[in-house]
C-alpha cells in the first residue's frame, strides 16, 4: 500500500526548522517526512519544488454570521471558511455569544448550528460571556471539560457586551482553576462612552470620530487592568486585537515580570492607520472597528513586538460588513456604523510579505505567529500548528515569490470592499490541504461545505 498523497520536493517550514523534504499523507494525517519517499502506489503526487510547505494557518479571532448593531456579519461559515482557505488558513476559532439572561450552552449550541454543514475547514469556538451569574460560572467548567477551553470578555461596549471588574475577576478565578484561557477585549468602555456622547453633542458624527473617541490610553488602561486582575486571580490572560504601542508596553512589562500574559495583533493595525479616515465622503466607514486605527508610528512598534515576542499571535478579527448596505446604517452617526472589517483571506500573505519578505523576521517566526503559537495557546497542538508525523495534514504549499495585489475585485470574502485594496504582497498560497484533501488549487476551490469538523480543544498550555 502506498501513501494517499506525497507532497514532493518542497521546503518544509515549521516554527523551528526549515529543510528540504517530501511529506507523505495517509488517512488525513502526516504519515512520513523524509527525502525521496517511495512514490510507487502513491494516490497523488503534488510537486512543491521551490515552494514552502507550511502548516495550515490558524486564525483564532473571527466573527462569522455574527449579529451586530441590527445587522449581521456578511460572511457565514461557508463563505468565510472558503475565503480563509484561499488565503492558507485551515482552522479558525470563532466566537459563540452569550446574550444577557442566556446560558453559555445556548450560545454554544446556536453557533454550532451556524457552522454545521457549512464550514469547509475545521473550526472551534471561544465563548463570549456577557452575563456572569453563578450558573454561568458552573457552565464555564462544563464547557472547558467539553473542549471549549477559552472565553472572551469585554471591558468595552457598556450595556451590550461589557462585564464589570468583579465579574471579570470571577471568570479569571474560574479559569485559574479549570485550566481555560480568558481572551480580553481591553478598552475602557465607560470612559469611551463619555467621550463618544460628548462628541455627538458637539455634532461630530463622521466615521473618523469613531477613532478619535477611543484613545490609546483607554486601551492601555484596560490592558493593564486586565493584567492586574489576571495576576490577582492567578490566571493567564490573552489580550485580543492589540492596536497600539501604549497597550503593547503593558504586555511587554507583564511578560518581563514572567506573567502568563499573551497578546495578538491583526494585519489592519500593521498596515493601516488613522490616515485611512481621510478617504473621501463616507468611505472612512470601511475602517470602523474596535480598537480603532491608530497613528502610523504605532505600526513599526507592533512589527517589532511580533519580532521580539512581546506579541505572540496574528489573528484577523474578521468581521465583515458591506460598505453599501451595512456600513451605511451609520451614515449620519458613527456610533451606528457596524463595527468590524474583513480580513480572513489575506492574513498569511500580509504577514509573510511585511514580516519575512521585508526582512523583519524569519519564516519560522512567521509560522509561529500564524499557526504554531495559536495552536499551542488554544489547545490544538500538535494536532494542528505543525508538520509532524501524526499531525493533521492541514498543509499549505506557499509560493514565497508570487506577487499579488489585494482587491475586492478578486477576493473571495462576501463583502464589497477590501480594507487592503491595492496593497501589493509577496508570497501566496498555491495549494491548500485540509486533513489531506486538496481544497484550494490556484484559483480553484475544490473543498466541500460541511467537510470542516468542530474541534474539541485541550487546555491552554503555558508558552
Ligand atoms: O470592531 C470589531 N472588532 N468588531 C468585532 C467585535 C470585537 O470586538 O472583536
Ligand atoms: Zn473585541
Ligand atoms: Zn473580534
PDB file of N, CA and C in Angstrom, residues 321-397:
ATOM      1  N   UNK A 321     -18.655  43.800   7.103  1.00  0.00           N
ATOM      2  CA  UNK A 321     -19.965  44.389   6.819  1.00  0.00           C
ATOM      3  C   UNK A 321     -19.844  45.115   5.482  1.00  0.00           C
ATOM      4  N   UNK A 322     -20.810  44.904   4.611  1.00  0.00           N
ATOM      5  CA  UNK A 322     -20.730  45.527   3.282  1.00  0.00           C
ATOM      6  C   UNK A 322     -20.821  47.043   3.421  1.00  0.00           C
ATOM      7  N   UNK A 323     -20.028  47.726   2.592  1.00  0.00           N
ATOM      8  CA  UNK A 323     -19.996  49.193   2.649  1.00  0.00           C
ATOM      9  C   UNK A 323     -21.352  49.754   2.226  1.00  0.00           C
ATOM     10  N   UNK A 324     -21.870  49.236   1.098  1.00  0.00           N
ATOM     11  CA  UNK A 324     -23.084  49.851   0.529  1.00  0.00           C
ATOM     12  C   UNK A 324     -24.306  49.656   1.414  1.00  0.00           C
ATOM     13  N   UNK A 325     -24.502  48.433   1.894  1.00  0.00           N
ATOM     14  CA  UNK A 325     -25.758  48.191   2.598  1.00  0.00           C
ATOM     15  C   UNK A 325     -25.654  48.207   4.108  1.00  0.00           C
ATOM     16  N   UNK A 326     -24.464  47.900   4.646  1.00  0.00           N
ATOM     17  CA  UNK A 326     -24.399  47.731   6.102  1.00  0.00           C
ATOM     18  C   UNK A 326     -23.692  48.895   6.804  1.00  0.00           C
ATOM     19  N   UNK A 327     -22.516  49.263   6.333  1.00  0.00           N
ATOM     20  CA  UNK A 327     -21.824  50.399   6.954  1.00  0.00           C
ATOM     21  C   UNK A 327     -22.713  51.654   6.855  1.00  0.00           C
ATOM     22  N   UNK A 328     -23.504  51.690   5.792  1.00  0.00           N
ATOM     23  CA  UNK A 328     -24.460  52.767   5.511  1.00  0.00           C
ATOM     24  C   UNK A 328     -25.375  53.089   6.716  1.00  0.00           C
ATOM     25  N   UNK A 329     -25.603  52.095   7.572  1.00  0.00           N
ATOM     26  CA  UNK A 329     -26.504  52.300   8.719  1.00  0.00           C
ATOM     27  C   UNK A 329     -26.035  53.448   9.614  1.00  0.00           C
ATOM     28  N   UNK A 330     -24.743  53.780   9.502  1.00  0.00           N
ATOM     29  CA  UNK A 330     -24.218  54.851  10.349  1.00  0.00           C
ATOM     30  C   UNK A 330     -23.832  56.095   9.575  1.00  0.00           C
ATOM     31  N   UNK A 331     -24.449  56.296   8.418  1.00  0.00           N
ATOM     32  CA  UNK A 331     -24.062  57.452   7.587  1.00  0.00           C
ATOM     33  C   UNK A 331     -24.184  58.781   8.354  1.00  0.00           C
ATOM     34  N   UNK A 332     -25.207  58.869   9.204  1.00  0.00           N
ATOM     35  CA  UNK A 332     -25.419  60.143   9.912  1.00  0.00           C
ATOM     36  C   UNK A 332     -24.893  60.122  11.335  1.00  0.00           C
ATOM     37  N   UNK A 333     -24.311  59.003  11.749  1.00  0.00           N
ATOM     38  CA  UNK A 333     -23.893  58.883  13.153  1.00  0.00           C
ATOM     39  C   UNK A 333     -22.918  57.709  13.264  1.00  0.00           C
ATOM     40  N   UNK A 334     -21.645  58.029  13.520  1.00  0.00           N
ATOM     41  CA  UNK A 334     -20.623  56.966  13.505  1.00  0.00           C
ATOM     42  C   UNK A 334     -20.910  55.855  14.506  1.00  0.00           C
ATOM     43  N   UNK A 335     -21.686  56.151  15.573  1.00  0.00           N
ATOM     44  CA  UNK A 335     -21.938  55.092  16.577  1.00  0.00           C
ATOM     45  C   UNK A 335     -22.871  54.008  16.019  1.00  0.00           C
ATOM     46  N   UNK A 336     -23.494  54.295  14.889  1.00  0.00           N
ATOM     47  CA  UNK A 336     -24.410  53.298  14.301  1.00  0.00           C
ATOM     48  C   UNK A 336     -23.748  52.507  13.165  1.00  0.00           C
ATOM     49  N   UNK A 337     -22.478  52.792  12.906  1.00  0.00           N
ATOM     50  CA  UNK A 337     -21.762  52.014  11.871  1.00  0.00           C
ATOM     51  C   UNK A 337     -21.420  50.655  12.478  1.00  0.00           C
ATOM     52  N   UNK A 338     -21.839  49.548  11.854  1.00  0.00           N
ATOM     53  CA  UNK A 338     -21.467  48.248  12.427  1.00  0.00           C
ATOM     54  C   UNK A 338     -19.944  48.130  12.529  1.00  0.00           C
ATOM     55  N   UNK A 339     -19.481  47.740  13.687  1.00  0.00           N
ATOM     56  CA  UNK A 339     -18.029  47.686  13.951  1.00  0.00           C
ATOM     57  C   UNK A 339     -17.426  46.395  13.404  1.00  0.00           C
ATOM     58  N   UNK A 340     -16.434  46.528  12.546  1.00  0.00           N
ATOM     59  CA  UNK A 340     -15.731  45.338  12.069  1.00  0.00           C
ATOM     60  C   UNK A 340     -15.224  45.533  10.665  1.00  0.00           C
ATOM     61  N   UNK A 341     -14.214  44.757  10.326  1.00  0.00           N
ATOM     62  CA  UNK A 341     -13.650  44.824   8.976  1.00  0.00           C
ATOM     63  C   UNK A 341     -13.299  43.434   8.471  1.00  0.00           C
ATOM     64  N   UNK A 342     -13.208  43.294   7.132  1.00  0.00           N
ATOM     65  CA  UNK A 342     -12.896  41.988   6.547  1.00  0.00           C
ATOM     66  C   UNK A 342     -11.390  41.749   6.454  1.00  0.00           C
ATOM     67  N   UNK A 343     -10.955  40.535   6.763  1.00  0.00           N
ATOM     68  CA  UNK A 343      -9.508  40.288   6.685  1.00  0.00           C
ATOM     69  C   UNK A 343      -9.105  38.820   6.662  1.00  0.00           C
ATOM     70  N   UNK A 344     -10.084  37.913   6.722  1.00  0.00           N
ATOM     71  CA  UNK A 344      -9.776  36.491   6.934  1.00  0.00           C
ATOM     72  C   UNK A 344      -8.894  35.915   5.822  1.00  0.00           C
ATOM     73  N   UNK A 345      -8.990  36.523   4.625  1.00  0.00           N
ATOM     74  CA  UNK A 345      -8.355  35.910   3.459  1.00  0.00           C
ATOM     75  C   UNK A 345      -6.865  36.214   3.334  1.00  0.00           C
ATOM     76  N   UNK A 346      -6.433  37.377   3.782  1.00  0.00           N
ATOM     77  CA  UNK A 346      -5.078  37.808   3.399  1.00  0.00           C
ATOM     78  C   UNK A 346      -4.076  37.843   4.535  1.00  0.00           C
ATOM     79  N   UNK A 347      -4.448  37.271   5.690  1.00  0.00           N
ATOM     80  CA  UNK A 347      -3.549  37.324   6.853  1.00  0.00           C
ATOM     81  C   UNK A 347      -2.187  36.726   6.552  1.00  0.00           C
ATOM     82  N   UNK A 348      -2.175  35.519   5.963  1.00  0.00           N
ATOM     83  CA  UNK A 348      -0.895  34.826   5.760  1.00  0.00           C
ATOM     84  C   UNK A 348      -0.004  35.633   4.810  1.00  0.00           C
ATOM     85  N   UNK A 349      -0.584  36.098   3.707  1.00  0.00           N
ATOM     86  CA  UNK A 349       0.228  36.831   2.728  1.00  0.00           C
ATOM     87  C   UNK A 349       0.688  38.176   3.278  1.00  0.00           C
ATOM     88  N   UNK A 350      -0.190  38.866   3.996  1.00  0.00           N
ATOM     89  CA  UNK A 350       0.203  40.175   4.544  1.00  0.00           C
ATOM     90  C   UNK A 350       1.328  40.020   5.567  1.00  0.00           C
ATOM     91  N   UNK A 351       1.264  38.985   6.383  1.00  0.00           N
ATOM     92  CA  UNK A 351       2.284  38.833   7.438  1.00  0.00           C
ATOM     93  C   UNK A 351       3.571  38.261   6.842  1.00  0.00           C
ATOM     94  N   UNK A 352       3.432  37.343   5.872  1.00  0.00           N
ATOM     95  CA  UNK A 352       4.655  36.859   5.207  1.00  0.00           C
ATOM     96  C   UNK A 352       5.341  38.029   4.493  1.00  0.00           C
ATOM     97  N   UNK A 353       4.537  38.791   3.776  1.00  0.00           N
ATOM     98  CA  UNK A 353       5.090  39.872   2.959  1.00  0.00           C
ATOM     99  C   UNK A 353       5.758  40.939   3.824  1.00  0.00           C
ATOM    100  N   UNK A 354       5.016  41.446   4.797  1.00  0.00           N
ATOM    101  CA  UNK A 354       5.560  42.510   5.658  1.00  0.00           C
ATOM    102  C   UNK A 354       6.605  41.988   6.630  1.00  0.00           C
ATOM    103  N   UNK A 355       6.461  40.727   7.044  1.00  0.00           N
ATOM    104  CA  UNK A 355       7.379  40.178   8.042  1.00  0.00           C
ATOM    105  C   UNK A 355       8.613  39.551   7.437  1.00  0.00           C
ATOM    106  N   UNK A 356       8.420  38.579   6.564  1.00  0.00           N
ATOM    107  CA  UNK A 356       9.551  37.794   6.045  1.00  0.00           C
ATOM    108  C   UNK A 356      10.152  38.465   4.805  1.00  0.00           C
ATOM    109  N   UNK A 357       9.298  38.754   3.797  1.00  0.00           N
ATOM    110  CA  UNK A 357       9.842  39.308   2.551  1.00  0.00           C
ATOM    111  C   UNK A 357      10.515  40.661   2.808  1.00  0.00           C
ATOM    112  N   UNK A 358       9.995  41.408   3.756  1.00  0.00           N
ATOM    113  CA  UNK A 358      10.634  42.714   4.042  1.00  0.00           C
ATOM    114  C   UNK A 358      11.705  42.625   5.126  1.00  0.00           C
ATOM    115  N   UNK A 359      12.063  41.405   5.516  1.00  0.00           N
ATOM    116  CA  UNK A 359      13.231  41.198   6.371  1.00  0.00           C
ATOM    117  C   UNK A 359      13.046  41.533   7.844  1.00  0.00           C
ATOM    118  N   UNK A 360      11.803  41.588   8.315  1.00  0.00           N
ATOM    119  CA  UNK A 360      11.612  41.926   9.739  1.00  0.00           C
ATOM    120  C   UNK A 360      11.812  40.715  10.650  1.00  0.00           C
ATOM    121  N   UNK A 361      11.407  39.512  10.187  1.00  0.00           N
ATOM    122  CA  UNK A 361      11.643  38.296  10.981  1.00  0.00           C
ATOM    123  C   UNK A 361      11.730  37.087  10.061  1.00  0.00           C
ATOM    124  N   UNK A 362      12.076  35.938  10.659  1.00  0.00           N
ATOM    125  CA  UNK A 362      12.338  34.732   9.859  1.00  0.00           C
ATOM    126  C   UNK A 362      11.033  34.062   9.436  1.00  0.00           C
ATOM    127  N   UNK A 363      11.163  33.163   8.476  1.00  0.00           N
ATOM    128  CA  UNK A 363       9.985  32.408   8.027  1.00  0.00           C
ATOM    129  C   UNK A 363       9.486  31.498   9.155  1.00  0.00           C
ATOM    130  N   UNK A 364      10.402  31.071  10.034  1.00  0.00           N
ATOM    131  CA  UNK A 364       9.994  30.222  11.164  1.00  0.00           C
ATOM    132  C   UNK A 364       9.168  31.026  12.169  1.00  0.00           C
ATOM    133  N   UNK A 365       9.583  32.267  12.394  1.00  0.00           N
ATOM    134  CA  UNK A 365       8.798  33.129  13.291  1.00  0.00           C
ATOM    135  C   UNK A 365       7.414  33.387  12.689  1.00  0.00           C
ATOM    136  N   UNK A 366       7.376  33.536  11.358  1.00  0.00           N
ATOM    137  CA  UNK A 366       6.092  33.712  10.669  1.00  0.00           C
ATOM    138  C   UNK A 366       5.162  32.524  10.972  1.00  0.00           C
ATOM    139  N   UNK A 367       5.689  31.309  10.826  1.00  0.00           N
ATOM    140  CA  UNK A 367       4.873  30.116  11.079  1.00  0.00           C
ATOM    141  C   UNK A 367       4.411  30.083  12.543  1.00  0.00           C
ATOM    142  N   UNK A 368       5.316  30.479  13.424  1.00  0.00           N
ATOM    143  CA  UNK A 368       4.974  30.502  14.852  1.00  0.00           C
ATOM    144  C   UNK A 368       3.795  31.457  15.111  1.00  0.00           C
ATOM    145  N   UNK A 369       3.839  32.625  14.472  1.00  0.00           N
ATOM    146  CA  UNK A 369       2.829  33.661  14.731  1.00  0.00           C
ATOM    147  C   UNK A 369       1.457  33.319  14.148  1.00  0.00           C
ATOM    148  N   UNK A 370       1.441  32.668  12.988  1.00  0.00           N
ATOM    149  CA  UNK A 370       0.152  32.468  12.301  1.00  0.00           C
ATOM    150  C   UNK A 370      -0.404  31.060  12.474  1.00  0.00           C
ATOM    151  N   UNK A 371       0.408  30.164  13.073  1.00  0.00           N
ATOM    152  CA  UNK A 371      -0.074  28.788  13.184  1.00  0.00           C
ATOM    153  C   UNK A 371       0.315  28.103  14.501  1.00  0.00           C
ATOM    154  N   UNK A 372       1.615  28.071  14.817  1.00  0.00           N
ATOM    155  CA  UNK A 372       2.054  27.214  15.923  1.00  0.00           C
ATOM    156  C   UNK A 372       1.633  27.752  17.295  1.00  0.00           C
ATOM    157  N   UNK A 373       1.905  29.019  17.550  1.00  0.00           N
ATOM    158  CA  UNK A 373       1.512  29.549  18.872  1.00  0.00           C
ATOM    159  C   UNK A 373      -0.003  29.586  19.033  1.00  0.00           C
ATOM    160  N   UNK A 374      -0.766  30.003  18.003  1.00  0.00           N
ATOM    161  CA  UNK A 374      -2.223  29.887  18.161  1.00  0.00           C
ATOM    162  C   UNK A 374      -2.648  28.464  18.549  1.00  0.00           C
ATOM    163  N   UNK A 375      -2.036  27.462  17.913  1.00  0.00           N
ATOM    164  CA  UNK A 375      -2.395  26.069  18.233  1.00  0.00           C
ATOM    165  C   UNK A 375      -2.029  25.726  19.680  1.00  0.00           C
ATOM    166  N   UNK A 376      -0.861  26.177  20.103  1.00  0.00           N
ATOM    167  CA  UNK A 376      -0.423  25.826  21.463  1.00  0.00           C
ATOM    168  C   UNK A 376      -1.271  26.530  22.521  1.00  0.00           C
ATOM    169  N   UNK A 377      -1.506  27.819  22.328  1.00  0.00           N
ATOM    170  CA  UNK A 377      -2.248  28.566  23.357  1.00  0.00           C
ATOM    171  C   UNK A 377      -3.691  28.081  23.466  1.00  0.00           C
ATOM    172  N   UNK A 378      -4.252  27.668  22.326  1.00  0.00           N
ATOM    173  CA  UNK A 378      -5.678  27.344  22.332  1.00  0.00           C
ATOM    174  C   UNK A 378      -5.946  25.845  22.233  1.00  0.00           C
ATOM    175  N   UNK A 379      -4.972  25.038  22.665  1.00  0.00           N
ATOM    176  CA  UNK A 379      -5.236  23.614  22.879  1.00  0.00           C
ATOM    177  C   UNK A 379      -5.440  22.796  21.615  1.00  0.00           C
ATOM    178  N   UNK A 380      -4.775  23.154  20.541  1.00  0.00           N
ATOM    179  CA  UNK A 380      -4.899  22.384  19.289  1.00  0.00           C
ATOM    180  C   UNK A 380      -3.606  21.681  18.902  1.00  0.00           C
ATOM    181  N   UNK A 381      -2.554  21.942  19.623  1.00  0.00           N
ATOM    182  CA  UNK A 381      -1.229  21.427  19.290  1.00  0.00           C
ATOM    183  C   UNK A 381      -1.026  20.055  19.940  1.00  0.00           C
ATOM    184  N   UNK A 382      -0.390  19.093  19.279  1.00  0.00           N
ATOM    185  CA  UNK A 382       0.248  19.112  17.967  1.00  0.00           C
ATOM    186  C   UNK A 382      -0.632  18.607  16.834  1.00  0.00           C
ATOM    187  N   UNK A 383      -1.951  18.444  17.124  1.00  0.00           N
ATOM    188  CA  UNK A 383      -2.816  18.023  16.008  1.00  0.00           C
ATOM    189  C   UNK A 383      -2.754  19.063  14.887  1.00  0.00           C
ATOM    190  N   UNK A 384      -2.776  20.338  15.282  1.00  0.00           N
ATOM    191  CA  UNK A 384      -2.669  21.441  14.329  1.00  0.00           C
ATOM    192  C   UNK A 384      -1.432  22.255  14.685  1.00  0.00           C
ATOM    193  N   UNK A 385      -0.994  23.080  13.756  1.00  0.00           N
ATOM    194  CA  UNK A 385       0.043  24.068  14.071  1.00  0.00           C
ATOM    195  C   UNK A 385       1.459  23.622  13.796  1.00  0.00           C
ATOM    196  N   UNK A 386       1.632  22.408  13.286  1.00  0.00           N
ATOM    197  CA  UNK A 386       2.982  21.982  12.922  1.00  0.00           C
ATOM    198  C   UNK A 386       2.899  20.904  11.836  1.00  0.00           C
ATOM    199  N   UNK A 387       4.061  20.530  11.328  1.00  0.00           N
ATOM    200  CA  UNK A 387       4.135  19.414  10.379  1.00  0.00           C
ATOM    201  C   UNK A 387       4.952  18.336  11.074  1.00  0.00           C
ATOM    202  N   UNK A 388       4.263  17.299  11.526  1.00  0.00           N
ATOM    203  CA  UNK A 388       4.922  16.205  12.256  1.00  0.00           C
ATOM    204  C   UNK A 388       4.135  14.938  11.978  1.00  0.00           C
ATOM    205  N   UNK A 389       4.801  13.801  12.063  1.00  0.00           N
ATOM    206  CA  UNK A 389       4.094  12.534  11.832  1.00  0.00           C
ATOM    207  C   UNK A 389       2.971  12.433  12.862  1.00  0.00           C
ATOM    208  N   UNK A 390       1.754  12.190  12.377  1.00  0.00           N
ATOM    209  CA  UNK A 390       0.588  12.084  13.258  1.00  0.00           C
ATOM    210  C   UNK A 390      -0.242  13.356  13.320  1.00  0.00           C
ATOM    211  N   UNK A 391       0.328  14.478  12.874  1.00  0.00           N
ATOM    212  CA  UNK A 391      -0.468  15.719  12.865  1.00  0.00           C
ATOM    213  C   UNK A 391      -1.465  15.681  11.709  1.00  0.00           C
ATOM    214  N   UNK A 392      -2.546  16.452  11.837  1.00  0.00           N
ATOM    215  CA  UNK A 392      -3.479  16.581  10.719  1.00  0.00           C
ATOM    216  C   UNK A 392      -2.724  17.130   9.504  1.00  0.00           C
ATOM    217  N   UNK A 393      -3.056  16.606   8.344  1.00  0.00           N
ATOM    218  CA  UNK A 393      -2.392  17.095   7.121  1.00  0.00           C
ATOM    219  C   UNK A 393      -3.104  18.351   6.624  1.00  0.00           C
ATOM    220  N   UNK A 394      -3.075  19.371   7.453  1.00  0.00           N
ATOM    221  CA  UNK A 394      -3.515  20.722   7.066  1.00  0.00           C
ATOM    222  C   UNK A 394      -2.240  21.410   6.589  1.00  0.00           C
ATOM    223  N   UNK A 395      -2.089  21.536   5.305  1.00  0.00           N
ATOM    224  CA  UNK A 395      -0.803  21.971   4.757  1.00  0.00           C
ATOM    225  C   UNK A 395      -1.014  23.034   3.686  1.00  0.00           C
ATOM    226  N   UNK A 396      -0.057  23.930   3.600  1.00  0.00           N
ATOM    227  CA  UNK A 396      -0.120  24.985   2.590  1.00  0.00           C
ATOM    228  C   UNK A 396       1.159  24.938   1.770  1.00  0.00           C
ATOM    229  N   UNK A 397       1.000  24.784   0.477  1.00  0.00           N
ATOM    230  CA  UNK A 397       2.163  24.903  -0.412  1.00  0.00           C
ATOM    231  C   UNK A 397       2.194  26.362  -0.832  1.00  0.00           C
TER     232      UNK A 397
END
